[in-house]
Structures are given as structure tokens and as C-alpha cells.
Amino acid sequence: MFHENGGPEVVGVEDVDVPEPGPGEARVRVNASSLNHLDLWARRGLPGVPMPHIGGSDIAGVVDAVGEGVDAERIGGRVVVDPSLHFESFEHRARGQRALPRFGVIGEHTQGGHAEYAVVPESNLVTLPDGVAFETAAAAGLAYVTAWRGLMTRGRLRNGDRVLVTGASGGVSTAAVQIALHRGAEVYAVTSGADNVARVEELGADVVYDRTAGDWSKALWADTDKEGVDVVLDSVGELTWDACIRALAVGGRLVTYGATTGPRGAQDIRRVFWKQLSILGTTMGSPGEFRDVMALVFEGALQPAIAEILPLEGTRRGHELLEAGSVFGKLVIRP
């Protein structure tokens, strides 16, 4: 947990009271959680983060207590937690309805799973089959539902489409490569360094570019016979924005879910209207989307790339590794 915003040095391990579940809530004894870039942003100073703060949006474990209104038969059950809160507010607000609470994220707007116990809404619990490891479930959650919604719902990815995934060594991006392949797409990916290129190729990507080795957008244009790709899934933002626009085919869709290199993407607007492009935002996913993608994880059709499993005392080191950009896939915390 941390008591103030700052670098990884503000993260420490402390004893706190075991949280008690309120009405409609369940307490999970956490067997595994994981780190996301969201944990770094919360630590640096996102608005709305309760302080002192326990991060961790991905939670897998065993229910050990329930609050009023929750069936006691839940106790003892293996679960993974949907990290989205009030996702339906997006749809209601789009229709002009303002009554529902705003969208939130467990581990950002509430205390999270980097602890021995976490309290979550009972409605966010998804039964975890006996054959699926807690670490696998915790590595999948937020990353896989984000990639699934970005590609399948917002990007409308179809069998045979060409898709480009940027920042392809990250948790969401490694998930996206697998999801796109499962959908029957032709996958192009951008990462940095020969080692990461090899790892993304091992995931099954058809063509992988090393962004440090030259102009990957020109290479992609040539490799697609000067047609481009149908969908781009991007979290890099400022550094790759114009190249992503150039990489799109006529009628292509750019789906953005982050801006790790900066929020200001310069582009030639003429490319947007001349090629009739769509620029689409996405974040996280609905309860239905979470369950759809996790079902594929449970089946083994999708397998999260886990870089390392750390003890709770290694959480600060996890922040350091993720901040340094040296992680391929996901870091899992095992309290």
C-alpha cells in the first residue's frame, strides 16, 4: 500500500485490519493478484483514488466471508473478480440517463487485491473452475477484457481481417495478439528489441516489427501490398499515433485504450476523411464481455503470458519493473 503519491519507493507492506464485507459484498482471501499500468498511474496521482491505498484490480482467490444479502453458500468457492464497477453507466449515459453511479475500477476507486484479503461486490464474482490456476485467472482479468472489448466490440474484428497491435509486449497487447489469432485475423505487431520480437512471434503473430530497427509503418505498408490493416489496437499514444493512422486501410478502425507515451496525437486529418477511417475509444469491458473472454481462458484457448510471480513483499519491485518497461506479459502477486 502507499500513503502518498510518488515513485515506487512509496509502496510498502503493512499490517492493517482485515476488511469486513458490507451488504451485497463478499470477502476474498486472495491467492493471486496482478499488476497493471493502472497501478502505476494510481500511485503517481490519479484523481479519485482513496488514500492510503491498496492497489490491484485483478483478484483471484477463495470467498471466506459474505455480507448481508449474499448467499452463505458462496463461502469456500474459488472465484476470479470482474474488475469493472458500474460499467453499465456508459450505456445509460450515452442515452442521456444520469442516475446511475459512474464507472469505476476495483483497485483504483476502491481498495484492491495486493493484500491477503479484499472486499468486492458479490455481483463481480465469477466462479473459477478447479482446473484453472489462481495465477492464470489473476493474470487474465483486466488485460483480457480490455483487449476483448477493444478488438471484438469496438473494433468489430472479423475473420480474415488484418490487425495491428502496438506495444505488443504488454499485458493487454499479448492478450490482444492471442484473441485476434483466435478470431482468425492476420496479426501484425510492434514491439521493441529482438527478444520481445521473438516472444511475440512465439505467441503466433504473423509479422512482428522492432520499432527500434527502423520505420515499421513503411515496412507494414509494403508487407500488406500497400493496403494497410483493418484494425489497429493502440495504447502507446503520442509516439505511434500518426504511424497508426497511416497503417490503416480504407474504412479502417483505430481503437485506442491508452496513451503511455503522451496524450497528444498529431495527425494529418486528410488521411482520416480520405480513407473514411473511424477513431474509437475503449476501456475495460462489460460484465458479459468479461465472462465471455474468461470462458476462453478457462478452456485454455487463451493463455496469459506470465513474466514472473512475486510475493507480496515484491510488489514494490513489480512497480519498478513495470515502470522500466522490462516486463513481457504480466507480473503476478501471490500474497
C-alpha atoms as one frame of an Amber mdcrd trajectory, in Angstrom:
protein
   0.000   0.000   0.000   1.007   3.660  -0.194   0.074   6.755   1.815   1.243
   9.380  -0.662   1.817   9.725  -4.376   5.285   9.295  -5.812   7.653   6.740
  -7.271   7.867   3.036  -6.426   9.601   3.937  -3.173   6.247   4.972  -1.616
   4.951   1.365  -1.868   5.345  -0.692   1.307   3.941  -3.718   3.143   1.971
  -3.069   6.345  -0.415  -4.829   8.698  -3.967  -3.487   8.511  -7.316  -4.649
   9.862  -8.981  -7.450   7.932 -11.787  -5.758   5.947 -15.404  -6.716   6.654
 -17.897  -7.203   3.822 -20.937  -4.928   3.793 -24.382  -5.611   2.320 -24.093
  -7.215  -1.114 -20.343  -7.770  -0.709 -18.022 -10.737  -0.305 -14.557 -11.000
   1.202 -11.993 -12.903  -0.844  -8.874 -14.491   0.604  -6.511 -13.512  -2.179
  -4.435 -16.322  -3.683  -3.195 -14.245  -6.611  -3.436 -10.705  -7.916  -1.504
  -8.967 -10.672  -0.011  -5.629 -11.630  -1.296  -3.340 -14.371  -0.121   0.046
 -15.604  -3.222   1.357 -13.850  -1.448   0.618 -10.551   1.422   2.891 -11.614
  -0.935   5.704 -12.605  -2.857   5.402  -9.315   0.401   5.568  -7.367   1.548
   8.626  -9.323  -1.650  10.525  -8.538  -4.887   9.706 -10.377  -7.928  11.591
  -9.049 -10.468   9.595  -7.049  -8.014   7.110  -5.513  -8.782   6.544  -1.795
  -5.756   7.079   0.448  -3.961   5.268   1.953  -4.334   2.932  -0.974  -4.069
  -0.778  -1.722  -3.739  -1.372  -5.467  -4.559  -4.430  -7.529  -7.542  -4.673
  -9.898  -7.081  -8.372 -10.680  -8.102 -10.718  -7.877  -8.405 -14.496  -7.721
  -8.951 -16.475  -4.547 -11.483 -18.096  -2.224 -14.561 -16.452  -0.693 -14.195
 -16.572   3.102 -16.992 -14.249   4.305 -20.110 -12.582   2.931 -22.198  -9.588
   3.875 -25.915  -9.173   4.313 -27.964 -10.345   1.345 -25.285 -12.661  -0.058
 -25.853 -16.421  -0.111 -23.622 -18.064   2.502 -23.063 -20.943   0.065 -20.613
 -18.608  -1.680 -18.169 -19.188   1.205 -15.382 -21.565   0.200 -15.887 -21.043
  -3.508 -12.980 -20.402  -5.895 -13.510 -17.124  -7.737 -11.982 -14.552 -10.053
 -13.175 -10.954  -9.767 -14.502  -8.785 -12.596 -12.579  -5.502 -12.036 -15.218
  -3.163 -13.542 -17.724  -1.298 -11.373 -20.978   0.111 -12.823 -19.865  -0.458
 -16.410 -23.491  -0.152 -17.466 -23.295   3.590 -16.708 -21.515   4.067 -20.069
 -24.541   2.809 -21.961 -27.052   4.669 -19.786 -25.184   7.963 -20.020 -24.907
   7.578 -23.786 -28.715   7.549 -23.794 -28.893  10.645 -21.607 -29.607   8.831
 -18.323 -27.589  10.227 -15.407 -28.951   8.429 -12.346 -26.513   5.517 -12.118
 -23.130   5.745 -10.333 -20.190   6.488 -12.583 -17.949   3.735 -13.894 -15.152
   2.714 -11.555 -12.413   0.110 -11.186 -11.621  -2.159  -8.262  -8.126  -1.332
  -7.032  -8.397   2.240  -8.324 -11.607   3.657  -6.882 -11.699   1.016  -4.140
  -9.077  -0.888  -2.174  -7.667  -3.694  -4.274  -6.124  -7.128  -4.269  -2.477
  -6.541  -3.345  -3.323  -7.850   0.102  -4.242 -11.060   1.887  -7.947 -10.107
   1.818 -10.110  -7.933  -0.425 -13.789  -6.953  -0.264 -15.685  -6.756  -3.573
 -19.324  -6.682  -4.744 -20.808 -10.170  -4.843 -22.032  -9.444  -8.378 -18.399
  -9.179  -9.537 -17.562 -12.753  -8.540 -17.118 -15.314 -11.306 -16.722 -18.982
 -10.377 -13.216 -20.254 -11.124 -13.112 -23.887 -12.331 -10.968 -26.257 -10.257
  -8.519 -26.895 -13.089  -7.596 -23.229 -13.595  -4.723 -21.812 -11.520  -5.354
 -18.695  -9.449  -2.286 -17.126 -11.066  -3.685 -17.690 -14.567  -7.011 -16.096
 -13.670  -5.370 -13.119 -11.974  -3.075 -12.530 -14.949  -6.008 -12.528 -17.357
  -8.807 -10.373 -15.901  -8.331  -6.685 -16.680  -5.938  -7.224 -19.583  -8.084
  -9.764 -21.397 -11.411  -7.977 -21.006  -9.787  -4.750 -22.227  -8.324  -6.475
 -25.283 -11.567  -8.366 -25.955 -13.776  -5.266 -25.915 -11.235  -3.251 -27.908
 -10.993  -5.827 -30.695 -14.340  -7.589 -30.735 -16.861  -4.956 -29.653 -15.317
  -1.614 -30.581 -13.034  -2.813 -33.393 -15.623  -5.212 -34.862 -12.826  -7.634
 -35.734 -13.813 -10.208 -38.332 -12.339 -13.462 -39.530  -9.687 -12.670 -42.146
  -9.158  -9.052 -41.049  -5.671  -7.670 -40.714  -4.982  -6.246 -37.255  -2.047
  -4.267 -35.863  -1.228  -4.422 -32.143   1.213  -1.817 -30.817   3.235  -2.085
 -27.600   2.972  -5.817 -28.161   4.930  -6.948 -25.098   2.415  -5.567 -22.575
  -0.337  -7.431 -20.758  -3.264  -6.164 -22.849  -1.281  -6.420 -26.078  -0.168
 -10.015 -25.528  -3.819 -10.799 -24.815  -4.859  -8.972 -27.990  -2.457 -10.984
 -30.159  -3.973 -14.218 -28.879  -7.582 -13.015 -29.172  -7.037 -11.778 -32.739
  -5.490 -15.096 -33.748  -8.372 -16.956 -32.111 -10.769 -14.807 -34.176  -8.966
 -15.790 -37.366  -7.254 -12.455 -38.037  -3.881 -11.851 -39.653  -1.806 -10.283
 -36.868   0.878  -7.612 -37.219   2.598  -6.390 -34.067   5.086  -3.726 -32.972
   7.406  -4.096 -30.003  10.962  -3.123 -29.080  14.084  -5.294 -29.060  14.955
  -8.629 -30.624  13.980 -10.613 -27.503  10.470  -9.168 -27.435  10.112  -9.709
 -31.182  10.899 -13.389 -30.675   8.432 -13.699 -27.801   5.599 -12.076 -29.753
   6.371 -14.405 -32.654   6.079 -17.319 -30.204   2.552 -16.098 -29.371   1.743
 -16.676 -33.038   1.788 -13.169 -34.554   2.239 -13.335 -38.319   4.592 -10.336
 -38.665   6.421  -8.579 -35.812   8.328  -5.309 -36.148  11.078  -3.974 -33.899
  10.279  -0.262 -33.571  13.928   0.450 -32.702  15.157  -1.022 -36.005  13.559
   1.410 -38.469  10.278   2.789 -39.787   7.908  -0.080 -39.075   4.929   1.707
 -40.673   6.667   1.733 -44.063   7.515  -1.932 -43.687   3.912  -2.743 -42.787
   2.627  -0.814 -45.804   4.888  -2.876 -48.062   4.030  -6.155 -46.307   0.295
  -5.553 -46.849   0.761  -4.760 -50.557   0.090  -1.076 -49.840  -3.362  -1.828
 -48.469  -2.833  -1.445 -44.698  -4.658  -3.112 -41.826  -8.344  -3.161 -40.944
  -7.943  -2.599 -37.197  -5.253  -1.017 -35.026  -5.326  -1.569 -31.253  -3.104
   1.068 -29.659  -2.152   2.068 -26.125   1.123   3.837 -26.932  -0.496   7.125
 -27.946   1.621  10.097 -28.921   4.689   8.222 -30.172   2.808   5.960 -32.585
  -0.396   7.887 -33.345   0.435   9.183 -36.821   2.015   5.886 -37.845  -1.131
   4.050 -36.729  -3.295   6.343 -38.874  -1.006   5.740 -41.863  -1.120   1.983
 -41.300  -4.916   1.774 -41.675  -6.659   0.549 -44.803  -9.646   2.300 -46.331
 -12.514   2.028 -43.838 -10.102   1.013 -41.071 -10.704   1.367 -37.335  -8.179
   2.767 -34.850  -9.099   1.642 -31.328  -7.272   3.451 -28.531  -7.240   2.398
 -24.874  -4.190   4.267 -23.530  -1.536   6.900 -24.063   1.594   5.675 -22.313
   3.935   7.965 -24.303   1.738  11.063 -24.096  -1.826  12.243 -24.726  -1.369
  14.470 -27.790  -1.512  12.602 -31.083  -0.654  14.727 -34.122  -2.079  13.551
 -37.430  -2.842  14.608 -40.970  -6.638  14.943 -40.791  -6.898  14.464 -44.546
  -5.954  10.813 -44.097  -8.943  10.358 -41.782 -11.601  11.610 -44.161  -9.933
  10.470 -47.388  -9.711   6.869 -46.165 -13.012   7.131 -44.244 -11.410   5.988
 -41.000 -13.010   5.521 -37.584 -11.216   6.509 -34.372 -12.719   4.704 -31.393
 -12.054   4.847 -27.671 -12.406   1.882 -25.332 -11.673   0.989 -21.735 -12.135
  -2.184 -19.701 -15.320  -4.139 -20.565 -18.848  -5.093 -19.535 -19.736  -7.985
 -17.193 -20.833 -10.009 -20.227 -17.593  -9.336 -22.082 -15.572 -10.300 -19.001
 -17.374 -13.618 -18.761 -17.057 -14.296 -22.497 -13.292 -13.856 -22.584 -12.652
 -15.582 -19.255 -14.561 -18.627 -20.537 -11.907 -18.930 -23.268  -9.169 -18.597
 -20.620 -10.842 -21.324 -18.553 -10.944 -23.575 -21.651  -7.244 -22.979 -22.302
  -7.948 -21.368 -25.685  -6.254 -18.211 -24.384  -3.220 -18.414 -22.098  -1.880
 -15.326 -20.291   1.847 -14.669 -20.612   3.189 -14.504 -17.052   6.603 -12.896
 -16.728   7.127 -13.553 -13.024   5.264 -14.464  -9.833   6.230 -12.262  -6.883
   5.468 -12.473  -3.153   3.526  -9.610  -1.570   6.848  -8.169  -0.375   7.927
  -7.965  -4.020   5.145  -5.549  -5.025   7.454  -2.518  -4.966   9.901  -4.369
  -7.214   6.990  -5.145  -9.507   6.227  -1.423  -9.769   9.877  -0.798 -10.648
   9.959  -3.490 -13.329   6.704  -2.363 -14.920   7.773   1.274 -14.855  11.078
   0.377 -16.531   9.224  -1.286 -19.412  11.092  -4.541 -18.905   8.106  -6.858
 -18.445   6.763  -9.185 -21.139   3.168 -10.055 -20.279   2.010  -9.879 -16.682
   3.528  -9.738 -13.197   1.529 -11.746 -10.668   1.496 -11.060  -6.907   0.919
 -14.071  -4.632   0.002 -12.923  -1.089
